[in-house]
Amino acid sequence: MTESELRARVKAAAGDRAALDGMRKSFDAISKRQKENAPRIPDLKERKDRLRKAKESSVGNEDLFKQALATLQENGFRVVVAKTAEAAVKRIRQELEGYDLVVKSKSNVTKEIHLADALKQAGIEVIETDLGDRIIQLEGCEAAHPTGPACHLTRKQISKLFTKHFGRPVSEDPMELTRAMREEIASYLSRAKVGITGANAITALEGAVVVVHNEGNASKCAMLPDKHIVVTTPEKVVQTLDDAVNVVKLQTYLSTGKITSAYVNVITGPSYTADIEKQVYKGMHGPREVMVIFVDDGRMSAADKEPQYCIGCGMCLLECPVYNVVGPIFGVPGHMGGQGVYLEGSRGRLEEARDSGLYLCTSCGSCIEACPASVGTKKGLIAVREKARQQGLSPSAEHAAIAASVKNYDNPWQMPRKRKARWAEGLGLKGKGEVLYFAGCSTSLLFPESAQRVVRLMRASGGEPAYLGQEEKCC
Ligand code: SF4
Ligand code: SF4
């Protein structure tokens, strides 16, 4: 993507007020619910610490991954590891030979590998069964949040969309909207012979697939068809079911504000019965066949595995100043915001990282504060930028000018050093003291009155700031 194309994309996204307002309204609702329910999850900090430790010991742990493959197989799953996205799609297409309909529940990795598009091209109809995913499937837009994909659309927009889709008026009443889509999805669920789901965690000790959801659709995709395909990634493997429960609990609270989700499925193999002569027959009330396909696609070999600690809660999106003003163009399909860009960069996809917002991040660090796994997105993106620079993918002409200015003048605004301290003239500030006021280049050079007011405020509060003057470097 050229720089002007990128610029136009950002401008268009930032100008879509309705979508951004809708998204932020949904984010506010999540934050409000989190605050209300915070007393009901008093061990939140301990849970986050436990998550970080669990991820440090499990992500990239080849022995643990092998253990998971073995226990899943022992439990009767067919297990496949696909080295690339293309290999994963090819394998899934082989599995679907002879089928023309698939019901699917929410899964970030299927978005990442563009599975639905690939199956459509192969003549297989893919029906998203999660309401939000179905809405964005019909609308043809990107998801705005991992668990609330259509949170940027209003009921009015959804009513318009459904009216067109069903060819009859569907009112803005949420009950009518949900009923209309529930009936349609139910008809697909009753016919489909194959269901695809993701996984929130895979446990190595028990060989279990853990799936969390609220609508009940993932249970139906996993249980009604003859064949269930779980599409997931190696970093979803944790040691035990206890670790998986912690992932589920944090993911639920941080993505919705609720302390539990409506359903948590723990699947340990195909459905079976031994009620006739004690012989085992598969496929009693659930699928005869369950397959787990791990999409590696550069994850296991990535030198930096930090972005893979993500549990997809979307909490960083709520806090990210950039995501809040441009929405899902910051990130990649299936992985929104800075973490998604970081994941691309960590796997060496530097052009993709650049095109999905590598240079949109302001390095504010709000995401790490918000993240239950303390994913170091800010630091990670800075490292990815360095790699991009080494490969000549950046900086652009503007970046080069800023970099040269910082080098030559200690500020990005191409202004002489002595101008920087001009705002402090006559204030009698000393170079040393107990409290140092770091005014910063932009405040000093562009908004000098602000710096002067800060000094007045500090003095009014009984403090005397020191100031470095011309020695103050660009941060
Ligand atoms: S560091 Fe970057 S990705 Fe993280 S919150 Fe700030 S702007 Fe967003
Ligand atoms: S990076 Fe952290 S906060 Fe963002 S979605 Fe992943 S786990 Fe949640």
mmCIF file of C-alpha atoms in Angstrom, residues 75-233:
data_model
loop_
_atom_site.group_PDB
_atom_site.id
_atom_site.type_symbol
_atom_site.label_atom_id
_atom_site.label_comp_id
_atom_site.label_asym_id
_atom_site.label_seq_id
_atom_site.Cartn_x
_atom_site.Cartn_y
_atom_site.Cartn_z
ATOM 1 C CA ASN A 75 -9.186 -38.753 23.516
ATOM 2 C CA GLY A 76 -10.214 -39.552 19.955
ATOM 3 C CA PHE A 77 -9.634 -36.199 18.243
ATOM 4 C CA ARG A 78 -7.995 -36.192 14.835
ATOM 5 C CA VAL A 79 -5.209 -33.645 15.106
ATOM 6 C CA VAL A 80 -3.481 -31.731 12.324
ATOM 7 C CA VAL A 81 -0.769 -29.089 12.530
ATOM 8 C CA ALA A 82 -0.799 -26.773 9.508
ATOM 9 C CA LYS A 83 2.479 -24.971 8.971
ATOM 10 C CA THR A 84 0.918 -22.142 6.978
ATOM 11 C CA ALA A 85 -2.448 -20.466 6.514
ATOM 12 C CA GLU A 86 -2.626 -21.866 2.979
ATOM 13 C CA ALA A 87 -1.964 -25.404 4.241
ATOM 14 C CA ALA A 88 -4.684 -24.993 6.873
ATOM 15 C CA VAL A 89 -7.238 -23.803 4.326
ATOM 16 C CA LYS A 90 -6.288 -26.629 1.931
ATOM 17 C CA ARG A 91 -6.661 -29.225 4.699
ATOM 18 C CA ILE A 92 -10.038 -27.880 5.765
ATOM 19 C CA ARG A 93 -11.208 -27.898 2.150
ATOM 20 C CA GLN A 94 -10.179 -31.563 1.900
ATOM 21 C CA GLU A 95 -12.173 -32.296 5.046
ATOM 22 C CA LEU A 96 -15.189 -30.635 3.468
ATOM 23 C CA GLU A 97 -15.048 -32.633 0.253
ATOM 24 C CA GLY A 98 -18.634 -33.558 -0.604
ATOM 25 C CA TYR A 99 -20.237 -30.973 1.710
ATOM 26 C CA ASP A 100 -21.793 -27.724 0.551
ATOM 27 C CA LEU A 101 -22.785 -26.119 3.860
ATOM 28 C CA VAL A 102 -20.861 -25.318 7.036
ATOM 29 C CA VAL A 103 -22.097 -23.647 10.207
ATOM 30 C CA LYS A 104 -19.477 -21.716 12.056
ATOM 31 C CA SER A 105 -19.075 -19.975 15.397
ATOM 32 C CA LYS A 106 -16.748 -17.160 16.367
ATOM 33 C CA SER A 107 -13.049 -17.765 15.742
ATOM 34 C CA ASN A 108 -10.340 -15.172 15.273
ATOM 35 C CA VAL A 109 -7.986 -17.516 13.486
ATOM 36 C CA THR A 110 -10.551 -18.340 10.797
ATOM 37 C CA LYS A 111 -10.759 -14.597 10.141
ATOM 38 C CA GLU A 112 -6.968 -14.423 10.058
ATOM 39 C CA ILE A 113 -6.734 -17.146 7.390
ATOM 40 C CA HIS A 114 -9.797 -15.821 5.490
ATOM 41 C CA LEU A 115 -11.393 -19.249 5.723
ATOM 42 C CA ALA A 116 -14.957 -18.211 4.938
ATOM 43 C CA ASP A 117 -13.896 -16.499 1.681
ATOM 44 C CA ALA A 118 -11.794 -19.486 0.640
ATOM 45 C CA LEU A 119 -14.646 -21.927 1.279
ATOM 46 C CA LYS A 120 -17.098 -19.693 -0.549
ATOM 47 C CA GLN A 121 -14.801 -19.714 -3.555
ATOM 48 C CA ALA A 122 -14.809 -23.514 -3.352
ATOM 49 C CA GLY A 123 -18.610 -23.495 -3.540
ATOM 50 C CA ILE A 124 -19.183 -24.168 0.170
ATOM 51 C CA GLU A 125 -21.672 -21.945 1.931
ATOM 52 C CA VAL A 126 -20.402 -20.757 5.324
ATOM 53 C CA ILE A 127 -22.989 -19.470 7.764
ATOM 54 C CA GLU A 128 -21.766 -17.480 10.737
ATOM 55 C CA THR A 129 -24.006 -18.441 13.654
ATOM 56 C CA ASP A 130 -22.918 -15.795 16.150
ATOM 57 C CA LEU A 131 -25.327 -12.891 15.694
ATOM 58 C CA GLY A 132 -22.596 -10.236 15.564
ATOM 59 C CA ASP A 133 -20.522 -12.261 13.117
ATOM 60 C CA ARG A 134 -23.573 -12.928 10.956
ATOM 61 C CA ILE A 135 -24.286 -9.190 10.877
ATOM 62 C CA ILE A 136 -20.784 -8.337 9.721
ATOM 63 C CA GLN A 137 -20.869 -11.241 7.275
ATOM 64 C CA LEU A 138 -23.971 -9.736 5.664
ATOM 65 C CA GLU A 139 -22.699 -6.165 5.927
ATOM 66 C CA GLY A 140 -19.292 -7.143 4.505
ATOM 67 C CA CYS A 141 -17.356 -5.073 7.042
ATOM 68 C CA GLU A 142 -14.589 -5.755 9.550
ATOM 69 C CA ALA A 143 -15.276 -6.769 13.160
ATOM 70 C CA ALA A 144 -14.753 -3.907 15.632
ATOM 71 C CA HIS A 145 -14.242 -5.981 18.790
ATOM 72 C CA PRO A 146 -13.240 -9.626 19.328
ATOM 73 C CA THR A 147 -16.403 -10.572 21.201
ATOM 74 C CA GLY A 148 -18.721 -7.825 19.948
ATOM 75 C CA PRO A 149 -17.893 -7.794 16.239
ATOM 76 C CA ALA A 150 -20.853 -5.639 15.188
ATOM 77 C CA CYS A 151 -20.649 -3.236 18.118
ATOM 78 C CA HIS A 152 -20.114 -0.287 15.753
ATOM 79 C CA LEU A 153 -23.487 -0.738 14.055
ATOM 80 C CA THR A 154 -26.712 0.729 15.395
ATOM 81 C CA ARG A 155 -30.037 -1.158 15.556
ATOM 82 C CA LYS A 156 -31.262 1.141 12.806
ATOM 83 C CA GLN A 157 -28.448 0.037 10.506
ATOM 84 C CA ILE A 158 -29.036 -3.617 11.415
ATOM 85 C CA SER A 159 -32.759 -3.296 10.753
ATOM 86 C CA LYS A 160 -31.987 -1.873 7.299
ATOM 87 C CA LEU A 161 -29.546 -4.683 6.632
ATOM 88 C CA PHE A 162 -31.999 -7.410 7.718
ATOM 89 C CA THR A 163 -34.856 -5.847 5.772
ATOM 90 C CA LYS A 164 -32.737 -6.090 2.633
ATOM 91 C CA HIS A 165 -31.497 -9.582 3.460
ATOM 92 C CA PHE A 166 -34.881 -11.111 4.260
ATOM 93 C CA GLY A 167 -36.752 -9.134 1.616
ATOM 94 C CA ARG A 168 -39.389 -8.061 4.148
ATOM 95 C CA PRO A 169 -39.557 -5.301 6.763
ATOM 96 C CA VAL A 170 -37.693 -6.116 9.973
ATOM 97 C CA SER A 171 -38.198 -3.464 12.649
ATOM 98 C CA GLU A 172 -35.515 -1.905 14.855
ATOM 99 C CA ASP A 173 -36.860 -3.792 17.865
ATOM 100 C CA PRO A 174 -33.879 -5.878 19.117
ATOM 101 C CA MET A 175 -36.266 -8.742 19.937
ATOM 102 C CA GLU A 176 -37.487 -8.841 16.373
ATOM 103 C CA LEU A 177 -33.973 -8.503 14.990
ATOM 104 C CA THR A 178 -32.678 -11.411 17.091
ATOM 105 C CA ARG A 179 -35.757 -13.572 16.401
ATOM 106 C CA ALA A 180 -35.486 -13.077 12.641
ATOM 107 C CA MET A 181 -31.859 -14.128 12.595
ATOM 108 C CA ARG A 182 -32.299 -16.931 15.133
ATOM 109 C CA GLU A 183 -34.904 -18.571 12.912
ATOM 110 C CA GLU A 184 -32.726 -18.325 9.837
ATOM 111 C CA ILE A 185 -29.620 -19.655 11.608
ATOM 112 C CA ALA A 186 -31.644 -22.494 13.156
ATOM 113 C CA SER A 187 -32.646 -23.690 9.705
ATOM 114 C CA TYR A 188 -28.977 -23.840 8.656
ATOM 115 C CA LEU A 189 -27.973 -25.548 11.916
ATOM 116 C CA SER A 190 -30.556 -28.269 11.343
ATOM 117 C CA ARG A 191 -29.201 -29.001 7.866
ATOM 118 C CA ALA A 192 -25.443 -28.642 8.243
ATOM 119 C CA LYS A 193 -23.338 -31.782 8.534
ATOM 120 C CA VAL A 194 -20.175 -29.922 9.520
ATOM 121 C CA GLY A 195 -19.627 -27.335 12.249
ATOM 122 C CA ILE A 196 -16.518 -25.200 12.706
ATOM 123 C CA THR A 197 -15.603 -23.512 15.981
ATOM 124 C CA GLY A 198 -12.532 -21.890 17.453
ATOM 125 C CA ALA A 199 -11.161 -22.636 20.919
ATOM 126 C CA ASN A 200 -10.476 -20.311 23.830
ATOM 127 C CA ALA A 201 -8.006 -22.786 25.273
ATOM 128 C CA ILE A 202 -6.664 -26.290 24.706
ATOM 129 C CA THR A 203 -5.494 -28.153 27.782
ATOM 130 C CA ALA A 204 -2.409 -30.330 27.500
ATOM 131 C CA LEU A 205 -3.002 -32.454 30.583
ATOM 132 C CA GLU A 206 -6.621 -33.399 29.899
ATOM 133 C CA GLY A 207 -6.605 -33.098 26.089
ATOM 134 C CA ALA A 208 -9.642 -30.830 26.176
ATOM 135 C CA VAL A 209 -10.942 -28.079 23.910
ATOM 136 C CA VAL A 210 -12.508 -25.214 25.860
ATOM 137 C CA VAL A 211 -14.995 -22.933 24.094
ATOM 138 C CA VAL A 212 -16.711 -19.939 25.722
ATOM 139 C CA HIS A 213 -19.786 -18.197 24.382
ATOM 140 C CA ASN A 214 -23.052 -16.560 25.352
ATOM 141 C CA GLU A 215 -25.479 -17.273 22.539
ATOM 142 C CA GLY A 216 -25.459 -21.070 22.634
ATOM 143 C CA ASN A 217 -24.488 -21.187 18.957
ATOM 144 C CA ALA A 218 -20.995 -22.616 19.511
ATOM 145 C CA SER A 219 -22.508 -25.556 21.436
ATOM 146 C CA LYS A 220 -24.838 -26.200 18.521
ATOM 147 C CA CYS A 221 -22.037 -25.945 15.918
ATOM 148 C CA ALA A 222 -19.989 -28.355 18.019
ATOM 149 C CA MET A 223 -22.767 -30.822 18.783
ATOM 150 C CA LEU A 224 -25.458 -30.903 16.096
ATOM 151 C CA PRO A 225 -23.461 -31.760 12.941
ATOM 152 C CA ASP A 226 -21.788 -35.148 12.296
ATOM 153 C CA LYS A 227 -18.380 -33.548 12.069
ATOM 154 C CA HIS A 228 -16.875 -30.846 14.274
ATOM 155 C CA ILE A 229 -13.700 -29.046 13.160
ATOM 156 C CA VAL A 230 -11.896 -26.920 15.746
ATOM 157 C CA VAL A 231 -9.632 -24.345 14.125
ATOM 158 C CA THR A 232 -7.131 -22.958 16.590
ATOM 159 C CA THR A 233 -3.501 -21.929 17.108
#
